[in-house]
């Protein structure tokens, strides 16, 4: 299974976490991104994600390489959901494992920050007032 | 030469199409020059084009890169995944 995936289905956390399990890695972290009902005081009804899929997969692979450059041996897996996502559902799951916890916390934070900067995925918030592409 | 540019999200919605065809009298073009041509033709989305990056063959284009008509070219507005 490819560690970096885009899906229209709901994300199974265990599937992502299992991809990074390693007998020499004592630290495993999983970041769960979920859709928020209230943003800047406005009530969101649901979200719609769009993606440039082949480039998004390449950019997530690149993030995996950057993690390995900075914290050698880090294993990572990312699944991002696209399409229609209801409030409170998972939009992204990032699993990271390293031999020790310090690197793991840093790598986990790095991965989500990079994803939000370089992976070509866009969200549209549909509110009671209308809809808007965020970016 | 005809260049095809893939569009996404806000750009796709505001221009009401998934890709643009643009004719240029040049065998290749830099990202900045291509963006200028696009802004001239679609001034209604000038701000969004200015904020966007170009990707060549699914990788962000460096400022000095050359884009060819045979490349897969995409205009990437500010991303908002996560």
PDB file of C-alpha atoms in Angstrom:
ATOM      1  CA  UNK A   1       0.000   0.000   0.000  1.00  0.00           C
ATOM      2  CA  UNK A   2       1.288   3.412  -0.926  1.00  0.00           C
ATOM      3  CA  UNK A   3       2.089   5.410   2.229  1.00  0.00           C
ATOM      4  CA  UNK A   4       0.863   8.643   0.560  1.00  0.00           C
ATOM      5  CA  UNK A   5      -2.738   8.548  -0.559  1.00  0.00           C
ATOM      6  CA  UNK A   6      -5.689  10.663  -1.644  1.00  0.00           C
ATOM      7  CA  UNK A   7      -9.138   9.165  -1.083  1.00  0.00           C
ATOM      8  CA  UNK A   8     -12.806  10.060  -1.495  1.00  0.00           C
ATOM      9  CA  UNK A   9     -13.709   7.634   1.322  1.00  0.00           C
ATOM     10  CA  UNK A  10     -13.610   8.167   5.085  1.00  0.00           C
ATOM     11  CA  UNK A  11     -10.128   7.509   6.480  1.00  0.00           C
ATOM     12  CA  UNK A  12      -9.342   4.497   8.662  1.00  0.00           C
ATOM     13  CA  UNK A  13      -6.781   5.679  11.234  1.00  0.00           C
ATOM     14  CA  UNK A  14      -5.406   2.184  11.867  1.00  0.00           C
ATOM     15  CA  UNK A  15      -4.609   1.678   8.177  1.00  0.00           C
ATOM     16  CA  UNK A  16      -2.408   4.787   8.196  1.00  0.00           C
ATOM     17  CA  UNK A  17      -0.751   4.056  11.550  1.00  0.00           C
ATOM     18  CA  UNK A  18       0.107   0.471  10.588  1.00  0.00           C
ATOM     19  CA  UNK A  19       2.111   1.678   7.601  1.00  0.00           C
ATOM     20  CA  UNK A  20       4.740   3.301   9.847  1.00  0.00           C
ATOM     21  CA  UNK A  21       5.084   0.564  12.447  1.00  0.00           C
ATOM     22  CA  UNK A  22       8.668  -0.631  12.797  1.00  0.00           C
ATOM     23  CA  UNK A  23      10.286  -2.942  15.377  1.00  0.00           C
ATOM     24  CA  UNK A  24      13.051  -0.422  16.168  1.00  0.00           C
ATOM     25  CA  UNK A  25      10.744   2.568  16.463  1.00  0.00           C
ATOM     26  CA  UNK A  26       9.576   3.230  20.012  1.00  0.00           C
ATOM     27  CA  UNK A  27       7.684   6.419  19.184  1.00  0.00           C
ATOM     28  CA  UNK A  28       4.582   6.597  17.026  1.00  0.00           C
ATOM     29  CA  UNK A  29       2.403   9.689  16.579  1.00  0.00           C
ATOM     30  CA  UNK A  30      -0.694  10.263  14.569  1.00  0.00           C
ATOM     31  CA  UNK A  31      -2.032  13.704  13.643  1.00  0.00           C
ATOM     32  CA  UNK A  32      -5.767  13.814  12.928  1.00  0.00           C
ATOM     33  CA  UNK A  33      -7.140  16.790  11.047  1.00  0.00           C
ATOM     34  CA  UNK A  34     -10.925  17.127  11.203  1.00  0.00           C
ATOM     35  CA  UNK A  35     -13.383  19.614   9.753  1.00  0.00           C
ATOM     36  CA  UNK A  36     -14.496  22.436  12.035  1.00  0.00           C
ATOM     37  CA  UNK A  37     -18.031  23.731  12.383  1.00  0.00           C
ATOM     38  CA  UNK A  38     -17.199  27.323  13.370  1.00  0.00           C
ATOM     39  CA  UNK A  39     -14.451  29.299  11.652  1.00  0.00           C
ATOM     40  CA  UNK A  40     -14.141  33.028  12.322  1.00  0.00           C
ATOM     41  CA  UNK A  41     -17.640  33.010  13.817  1.00  0.00           C
ATOM     42  CA  UNK A  42     -19.266  31.585  10.721  1.00  0.00           C
ATOM     43  CA  UNK A  43     -21.133  28.266  10.816  1.00  0.00           C
ATOM     44  CA  UNK A  44     -19.890  25.782   8.234  1.00  0.00           C
ATOM     45  CA  UNK A  45     -22.388  23.198   6.938  1.00  0.00           C
ATOM     46  CA  UNK A  46     -19.848  20.955   5.202  1.00  0.00           C
ATOM     47  CA  UNK A  47     -16.595  21.146   3.230  1.00  0.00           C
ATOM     48  CA  UNK A  48     -15.690  20.272  -0.297  1.00  0.00           C
ATOM     49  CA  UNK A  49     -12.040  19.432  -1.041  1.00  0.00           C
ATOM     50  CA  UNK A  50     -10.496  19.553  -4.491  1.00  0.00           C
ATOM     51  CA  UNK A  51      -7.091  18.149  -5.386  1.00  0.00           C
ATOM     52  CA  UNK A  52      -4.533  17.976  -8.177  1.00  0.00           C
ATOM     53  CA  UNK A  53      -4.094  14.307  -7.370  1.00  0.00           C
ATOM     54  CA  UNK A  54      -0.829  13.266  -9.112  1.00  0.00           C
ATOM     55  CA  UNK A  55       0.991  16.363  -7.860  1.00  0.00           C
ATOM     56  CA  UNK A  56      -0.468  16.017  -4.354  1.00  0.00           C
ATOM     57  CA  UNK A  57       0.880  12.464  -4.117  1.00  0.00           C
ATOM     58  CA  UNK A  58       4.306  13.653  -5.322  1.00  0.00           C
ATOM     59  CA  UNK A  59       4.353  16.490  -2.783  1.00  0.00           C
ATOM     60  CA  UNK A  60       3.399  14.131   0.056  1.00  0.00           C
ATOM     61  CA  UNK A  61       6.231  11.810  -1.029  1.00  0.00           C
ATOM     62  CA  UNK A  62       8.524  14.839  -0.960  1.00  0.00           C
ATOM     63  CA  UNK A  63       7.437  15.585   2.620  1.00  0.00           C
ATOM     64  CA  UNK A  64       8.348  11.996   3.512  1.00  0.00           C
ATOM     65  CA  UNK A  65      11.812  12.544   2.003  1.00  0.00           C
ATOM     66  CA  UNK A  66      12.228  15.825   3.882  1.00  0.00           C
ATOM     67  CA  UNK A  67      11.335  14.079   7.158  1.00  0.00           C
ATOM     68  CA  UNK A  68      13.941  11.408   6.458  1.00  0.00           C
ATOM     69  CA  UNK A  69      16.551  14.097   5.668  1.00  0.00           C
ATOM     70  CA  UNK A  70      15.895  15.947   8.926  1.00  0.00           C
ATOM     71  CA  UNK A  71      15.240  12.991  11.233  1.00  0.00           C
ATOM     72  CA  UNK A  72      16.973  10.034   9.548  1.00  0.00           C
ATOM     73  CA  UNK A  73      15.024   6.806   9.564  1.00  0.00           C
ATOM     74  CA  UNK A  74      11.649   8.484  10.154  1.00  0.00           C
ATOM     75  CA  UNK A  75       8.750   6.552   8.664  1.00  0.00           C
ATOM     76  CA  UNK A  76       5.684   8.467   7.578  1.00  0.00           C
ATOM     77  CA  UNK A  77       2.316   7.900   5.965  1.00  0.00           C
ATOM     78  CA  UNK A  78      -0.276  10.473   4.924  1.00  0.00           C
ATOM     79  CA  UNK A  79      -3.858  10.004   3.756  1.00  0.00           C
ATOM     80  CA  UNK A  80      -5.883  13.057   2.754  1.00  0.00           C
ATOM     81  CA  UNK A  81      -9.583  12.863   2.056  1.00  0.00           C
ATOM     82  CA  UNK A  82     -11.158  14.933  -0.747  1.00  0.00           C
ATOM     83  CA  UNK A  83     -14.646  15.548  -2.080  1.00  0.00           C
ATOM     84  CA  UNK A  84     -17.591  16.124   0.249  1.00  0.00           C
ATOM     85  CA  UNK A  85     -16.570  15.986   3.932  1.00  0.00           C
ATOM     86  CA  UNK A  86     -19.090  16.506   6.735  1.00  0.00           C
ATOM     87  CA  UNK A  87     -18.396  18.455   9.919  1.00  0.00           C
ATOM     88  CA  UNK A  88     -16.328  16.576  12.485  1.00  0.00           C
ATOM     89  CA  UNK A  89     -15.047  13.992  10.011  1.00  0.00           C
ATOM     90  CA  UNK A  90     -11.362  13.382   9.374  1.00  0.00           C
ATOM     91  CA  UNK A  91      -9.873  15.247   6.431  1.00  0.00           C
ATOM     92  CA  UNK A  92      -6.259  14.190   6.948  1.00  0.00           C
ATOM     93  CA  UNK A  93      -4.331  11.577   8.927  1.00  0.00           C
ATOM     94  CA  UNK A  94      -0.540  11.752   9.256  1.00  0.00           C
ATOM     95  CA  UNK A  95       1.319   8.929  10.996  1.00  0.00           C
ATOM     96  CA  UNK A  96       4.997   9.213  11.902  1.00  0.00           C
ATOM     97  CA  UNK A  97       7.327   6.839  13.708  1.00  0.00           C
ATOM     98  CA  UNK A  98      10.917   7.278  14.903  1.00  0.00           C
ATOM     99  CA  UNK A  99      13.203   5.449  17.339  1.00  0.00           C
ATOM    100  CA  UNK A 100      12.657   8.095  20.087  1.00  0.00           C
ATOM    101  CA  UNK A 101       9.821  10.461  20.991  1.00  0.00           C
ATOM    102  CA  UNK A 102      11.599  13.805  20.623  1.00  0.00           C
ATOM    103  CA  UNK A 103      12.175  13.389  16.894  1.00  0.00           C
ATOM    104  CA  UNK A 104       8.686  11.999  16.525  1.00  0.00           C
ATOM    105  CA  UNK A 105       6.977  15.120  17.926  1.00  0.00           C
ATOM    106  CA  UNK A 106       9.083  17.404  15.752  1.00  0.00           C
ATOM    107  CA  UNK A 107       8.574  15.313  12.624  1.00  0.00           C
ATOM    108  CA  UNK A 108       4.820  15.120  13.155  1.00  0.00           C
ATOM    109  CA  UNK A 109       4.521  18.907  13.456  1.00  0.00           C
ATOM    110  CA  UNK A 110       6.769  19.448  10.443  1.00  0.00           C
ATOM    111  CA  UNK A 111       4.691  17.119   8.281  1.00  0.00           C
ATOM    112  CA  UNK A 112       1.357  18.900   8.800  1.00  0.00           C
ATOM    113  CA  UNK A 113       2.915  22.364   8.424  1.00  0.00           C
ATOM    114  CA  UNK A 114       4.527  21.346   5.114  1.00  0.00           C
ATOM    115  CA  UNK A 115       1.333  19.704   3.910  1.00  0.00           C
ATOM    116  CA  UNK A 116      -0.571  22.938   4.488  1.00  0.00           C
ATOM    117  CA  UNK A 117       2.030  24.879   2.492  1.00  0.00           C
ATOM    118  CA  UNK A 118       2.856  22.717  -0.520  1.00  0.00           C
ATOM    119  CA  UNK A 119       0.291  19.978  -1.182  1.00  0.00           C
ATOM    120  CA  UNK A 120      -2.134  21.108  -3.923  1.00  0.00           C
ATOM    121  CA  UNK A 121      -5.428  20.538  -2.112  1.00  0.00           C
ATOM    122  CA  UNK A 122      -8.079  23.220  -1.691  1.00  0.00           C
ATOM    123  CA  UNK A 123     -11.048  23.415   0.623  1.00  0.00           C
ATOM    124  CA  UNK A 124     -14.296  25.160   0.027  1.00  0.00           C
ATOM    125  CA  UNK A 125     -16.376  26.043   3.060  1.00  0.00           C
ATOM    126  CA  UNK A 126     -20.096  25.859   2.502  1.00  0.00           C
ATOM    127  CA  UNK A 127     -21.848  28.046   5.075  1.00  0.00           C
ATOM    128  CA  UNK A 128     -25.401  29.261   5.564  1.00  0.00           C
ATOM    129  CA  UNK A 129     -24.405  32.457   3.752  1.00  0.00           C
ATOM    130  CA  UNK A 130     -22.882  30.783   0.681  1.00  0.00           C
ATOM    131  CA  UNK A 131     -19.598  29.150  -0.227  1.00  0.00           C
ATOM    132  CA  UNK A 132     -15.980  30.239  -0.435  1.00  0.00           C
ATOM    133  CA  UNK A 133     -12.683  28.727  -1.537  1.00  0.00           C
ATOM    134  CA  UNK A 134     -10.130  29.045   1.243  1.00  0.00           C
ATOM    135  CA  UNK A 135      -6.554  29.860   0.398  1.00  0.00           C
TER     136      UNK A 135
ATOM    137  CA  UNK B   1       2.738  27.596 -29.946  1.00  0.00           C
ATOM    138  CA  UNK B   2      -0.194  26.475 -27.859  1.00  0.00           C
ATOM    139  CA  UNK B   3       0.169  26.074 -24.098  1.00  0.00           C
ATOM    140  CA  UNK B   4      -2.413  24.262 -21.984  1.00  0.00           C
ATOM    141  CA  UNK B   5      -2.795  25.292 -18.349  1.00  0.00           C
ATOM    142  CA  UNK B   6      -4.761  23.231 -15.813  1.00  0.00           C
ATOM    143  CA  UNK B   7      -6.924  25.160 -13.352  1.00  0.00           C
ATOM    144  CA  UNK B   8      -8.177  24.295  -9.867  1.00  0.00           C
ATOM    145  CA  UNK B   9     -10.412  25.536  -7.067  1.00  0.00           C
ATOM    146  CA  UNK B  10     -11.167  29.265  -7.129  1.00  0.00           C
ATOM    147  CA  UNK B  11      -9.535  29.842 -10.529  1.00  0.00           C
ATOM    148  CA  UNK B  12     -11.442  26.983 -12.105  1.00  0.00           C
ATOM    149  CA  UNK B  13     -14.694  28.223 -10.624  1.00  0.00           C
ATOM    150  CA  UNK B  14     -14.259  31.884 -11.554  1.00  0.00           C
ATOM    151  CA  UNK B  15     -13.126  31.153 -15.123  1.00  0.00           C
ATOM    152  CA  UNK B  16     -15.718  28.383 -15.356  1.00  0.00           C
ATOM    153  CA  UNK B  17     -13.366  25.877 -16.992  1.00  0.00           C
ATOM    154  CA  UNK B  18     -10.810  23.261 -15.981  1.00  0.00           C
ATOM    155  CA  UNK B  19      -8.095  24.328 -18.395  1.00  0.00           C
ATOM    156  CA  UNK B  20      -6.989  27.236 -20.569  1.00  0.00           C
ATOM    157  CA  UNK B  21      -5.340  27.226 -23.983  1.00  0.00           C
ATOM    158  CA  UNK B  22      -3.057  30.144 -24.701  1.00  0.00           C
ATOM    159  CA  UNK B  23      -1.187  30.898 -27.965  1.00  0.00           C
ATOM    160  CA  UNK B  24       2.272  32.454 -27.619  1.00  0.00           C
ATOM    161  CA  UNK B  25       4.880  33.206 -30.275  1.00  0.00           C
ATOM    162  CA  UNK B  26       7.575  31.521 -28.227  1.00  0.00           C
ATOM    163  CA  UNK B  27       8.912  27.944 -28.067  1.00  0.00           C
ATOM    164  CA  UNK B  28       9.213  28.205 -24.271  1.00  0.00           C
ATOM    165  CA  UNK B  29       8.305  30.636 -21.519  1.00  0.00           C
ATOM    166  CA  UNK B  30       9.228  31.368 -17.879  1.00  0.00           C
ATOM    167  CA  UNK B  31       6.580  31.102 -15.150  1.00  0.00           C
ATOM    168  CA  UNK B  32       6.477  34.865 -14.587  1.00  0.00           C
ATOM    169  CA  UNK B  33       6.022  35.701 -18.270  1.00  0.00           C
ATOM    170  CA  UNK B  34       3.298  33.090 -18.637  1.00  0.00           C
ATOM    171  CA  UNK B  35       1.474  34.535 -15.624  1.00  0.00           C
ATOM    172  CA  UNK B  36       1.704  38.016 -17.172  1.00  0.00           C
ATOM    173  CA  UNK B  37       0.126  36.752 -20.399  1.00  0.00           C
ATOM    174  CA  UNK B  38      -2.638  35.065 -18.432  1.00  0.00           C
ATOM    175  CA  UNK B  39      -3.336  38.231 -16.448  1.00  0.00           C
ATOM    176  CA  UNK B  40      -3.578  40.236 -19.693  1.00  0.00           C
ATOM    177  CA  UNK B  41      -6.172  37.808 -21.021  1.00  0.00           C
ATOM    178  CA  UNK B  42      -8.065  37.250 -17.784  1.00  0.00           C
ATOM    179  CA  UNK B  43      -7.803  40.543 -15.873  1.00  0.00           C
ATOM    180  CA  UNK B  44     -10.864  39.610 -13.806  1.00  0.00           C
ATOM    181  CA  UNK B  45      -8.715  37.090 -11.887  1.00  0.00           C
ATOM    182  CA  UNK B  46      -5.502  39.142 -11.793  1.00  0.00           C
ATOM    183  CA  UNK B  47      -5.175  38.986  -8.017  1.00  0.00           C
ATOM    184  CA  UNK B  48      -5.658  35.237  -7.816  1.00  0.00           C
ATOM    185  CA  UNK B  49      -3.224  34.575 -10.694  1.00  0.00           C
ATOM    186  CA  UNK B  50      -0.619  36.813  -9.014  1.00  0.00           C
ATOM    187  CA  UNK B  51      -0.922  34.759  -5.830  1.00  0.00           C
ATOM    188  CA  UNK B  52      -0.679  31.444  -7.705  1.00  0.00           C
ATOM    189  CA  UNK B  53       2.350  29.291  -8.490  1.00  0.00           C
ATOM    190  CA  UNK B  54       2.958  27.430 -11.714  1.00  0.00           C
ATOM    191  CA  UNK B  55       3.688  23.728 -11.683  1.00  0.00           C
ATOM    192  CA  UNK B  56       5.513  21.892 -14.478  1.00  0.00           C
ATOM    193  CA  UNK B  57       4.894  18.172 -14.765  1.00  0.00           C
ATOM    194  CA  UNK B  58       3.446  18.084 -11.228  1.00  0.00           C
ATOM    195  CA  UNK B  59       6.338  19.906  -9.518  1.00  0.00           C
ATOM    196  CA  UNK B  60       6.483  23.596  -8.521  1.00  0.00           C
ATOM    197  CA  UNK B  61       8.334  25.551 -11.214  1.00  0.00           C
ATOM    198  CA  UNK B  62      11.462  27.435 -10.164  1.00  0.00           C
ATOM    199  CA  UNK B  63      11.478  31.134 -11.225  1.00  0.00           C
ATOM    200  CA  UNK B  64      14.096  30.516 -13.953  1.00  0.00           C
ATOM    201  CA  UNK B  65      12.424  27.351 -15.269  1.00  0.00           C
ATOM    202  CA  UNK B  66      11.325  27.096 -18.899  1.00  0.00           C
ATOM    203  CA  UNK B  67       7.877  25.797 -19.694  1.00  0.00           C
ATOM    204  CA  UNK B  68       7.316  24.067 -23.046  1.00  0.00           C
ATOM    205  CA  UNK B  69       4.016  23.455 -24.841  1.00  0.00           C
ATOM    206  CA  UNK B  70       4.445  19.703 -24.312  1.00  0.00           C
ATOM    207  CA  UNK B  71       4.707  20.098 -20.515  1.00  0.00           C
ATOM    208  CA  UNK B  72       1.836  19.471 -18.125  1.00  0.00           C
ATOM    209  CA  UNK B  73       1.377  23.008 -16.826  1.00  0.00           C
ATOM    210  CA  UNK B  74      -0.880  23.883 -13.888  1.00  0.00           C
ATOM    211  CA  UNK B  75      -1.736  27.085 -12.089  1.00  0.00           C
ATOM    212  CA  UNK B  76      -1.774  26.414  -8.346  1.00  0.00           C
ATOM    213  CA  UNK B  77      -3.718  28.952  -6.293  1.00  0.00           C
ATOM    214  CA  UNK B  78      -2.840  29.224  -2.571  1.00  0.00           C
ATOM    215  CA  UNK B  79      -3.435  25.766  -1.115  1.00  0.00           C
ATOM    216  CA  UNK B  80      -5.689  25.061   1.871  1.00  0.00           C
ATOM    217  CA  UNK B  81      -5.523  21.343   2.602  1.00  0.00           C
ATOM    218  CA  UNK B  82      -5.414  19.810   6.038  1.00  0.00           C
TER     219      UNK B  82
END
